[in-house]
XYZ file of C-alpha atoms in Angstrom:
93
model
C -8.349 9.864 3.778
C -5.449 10.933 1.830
C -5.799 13.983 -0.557
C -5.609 12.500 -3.965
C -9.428 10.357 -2.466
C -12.126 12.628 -3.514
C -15.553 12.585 -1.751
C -18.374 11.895 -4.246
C -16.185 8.639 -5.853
C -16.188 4.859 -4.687
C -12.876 3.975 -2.341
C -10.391 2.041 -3.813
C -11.565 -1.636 -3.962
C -9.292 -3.624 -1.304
C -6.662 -6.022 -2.530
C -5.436 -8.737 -0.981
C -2.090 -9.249 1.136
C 0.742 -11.352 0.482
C -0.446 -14.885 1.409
C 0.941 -16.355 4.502
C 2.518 -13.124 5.794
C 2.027 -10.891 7.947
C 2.735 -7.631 6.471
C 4.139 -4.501 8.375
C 2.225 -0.976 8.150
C 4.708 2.012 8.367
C 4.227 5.690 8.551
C 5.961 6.469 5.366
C 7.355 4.837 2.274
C 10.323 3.042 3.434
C 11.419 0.315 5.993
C 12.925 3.096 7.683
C 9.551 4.870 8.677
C 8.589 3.607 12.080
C 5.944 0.533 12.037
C 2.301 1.331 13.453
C 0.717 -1.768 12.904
C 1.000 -5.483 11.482
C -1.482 -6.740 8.821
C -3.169 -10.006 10.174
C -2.214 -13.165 7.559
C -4.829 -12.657 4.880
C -5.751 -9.108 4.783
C -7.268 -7.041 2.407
C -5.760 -3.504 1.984
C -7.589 -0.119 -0.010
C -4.888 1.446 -2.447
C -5.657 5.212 -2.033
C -2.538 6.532 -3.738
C 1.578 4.918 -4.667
C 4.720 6.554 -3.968
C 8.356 5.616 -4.401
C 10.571 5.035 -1.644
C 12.667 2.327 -0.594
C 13.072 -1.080 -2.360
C 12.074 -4.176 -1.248
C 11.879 -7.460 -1.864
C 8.401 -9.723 -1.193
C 5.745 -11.909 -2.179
C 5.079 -9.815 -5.500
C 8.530 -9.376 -6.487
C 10.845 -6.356 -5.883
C 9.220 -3.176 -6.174
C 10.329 0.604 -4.889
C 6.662 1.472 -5.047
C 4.840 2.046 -1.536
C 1.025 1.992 -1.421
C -0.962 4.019 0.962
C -3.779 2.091 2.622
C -4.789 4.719 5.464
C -3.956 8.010 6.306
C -0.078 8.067 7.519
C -0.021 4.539 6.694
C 1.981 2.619 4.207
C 2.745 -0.994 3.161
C 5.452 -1.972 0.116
C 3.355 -2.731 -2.923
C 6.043 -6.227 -2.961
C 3.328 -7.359 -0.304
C 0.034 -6.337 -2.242
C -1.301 -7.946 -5.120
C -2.215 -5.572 -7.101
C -1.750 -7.032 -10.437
C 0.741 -5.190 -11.629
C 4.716 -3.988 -11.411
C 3.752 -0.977 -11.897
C 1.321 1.814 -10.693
C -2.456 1.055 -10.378
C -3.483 4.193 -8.707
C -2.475 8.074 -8.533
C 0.592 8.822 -6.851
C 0.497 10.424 -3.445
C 0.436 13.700 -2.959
């Protein structure tokens, strides 16, 4: 789990995907980090903490805000509804 997740509270509630994509899962915040893994259509991601890094365009609009859903493992928050355009959880450590 990443460091700002404290044992003791509930884990981020998981928020749905873009719909009709398949989203890509890098190891940093930025299309440049090296993918590790594709989101099946319809997924449901945790938002454990949001960092900036590269912009992109998506589903949700154009963001430069990256969300961390595992440990190492990032999606652009223009693929995750999280009902906002801005930050809905701590920023990354």
């Amino acid at each position: 789990m990443p460091s700002s997740w404290c044992w003791g509270h509930p884990p981020p509630r998981p928020r749905p995907s873009a719909p009709g994509t398949a989203v890509n899962v890098r190891t940093g915040p930025g299309t440049g980090y090296s993918i590790v893994r594709v989101l099946p259509v319809g997924s449901r991601v945790p938002v454990h903490c949001q960092t900036p890094g590269t912009t992109v365009t998506g589903h949700y609009g154009t963001t430069n805000i990256w969300d961390n859903v595992s440990n190492g493992e990032f999606v652009s928050d223009a693929y995750v509804n999280t009902g906002s355009d801005g930050y809905v959880a701590d920023r990354c450590a």
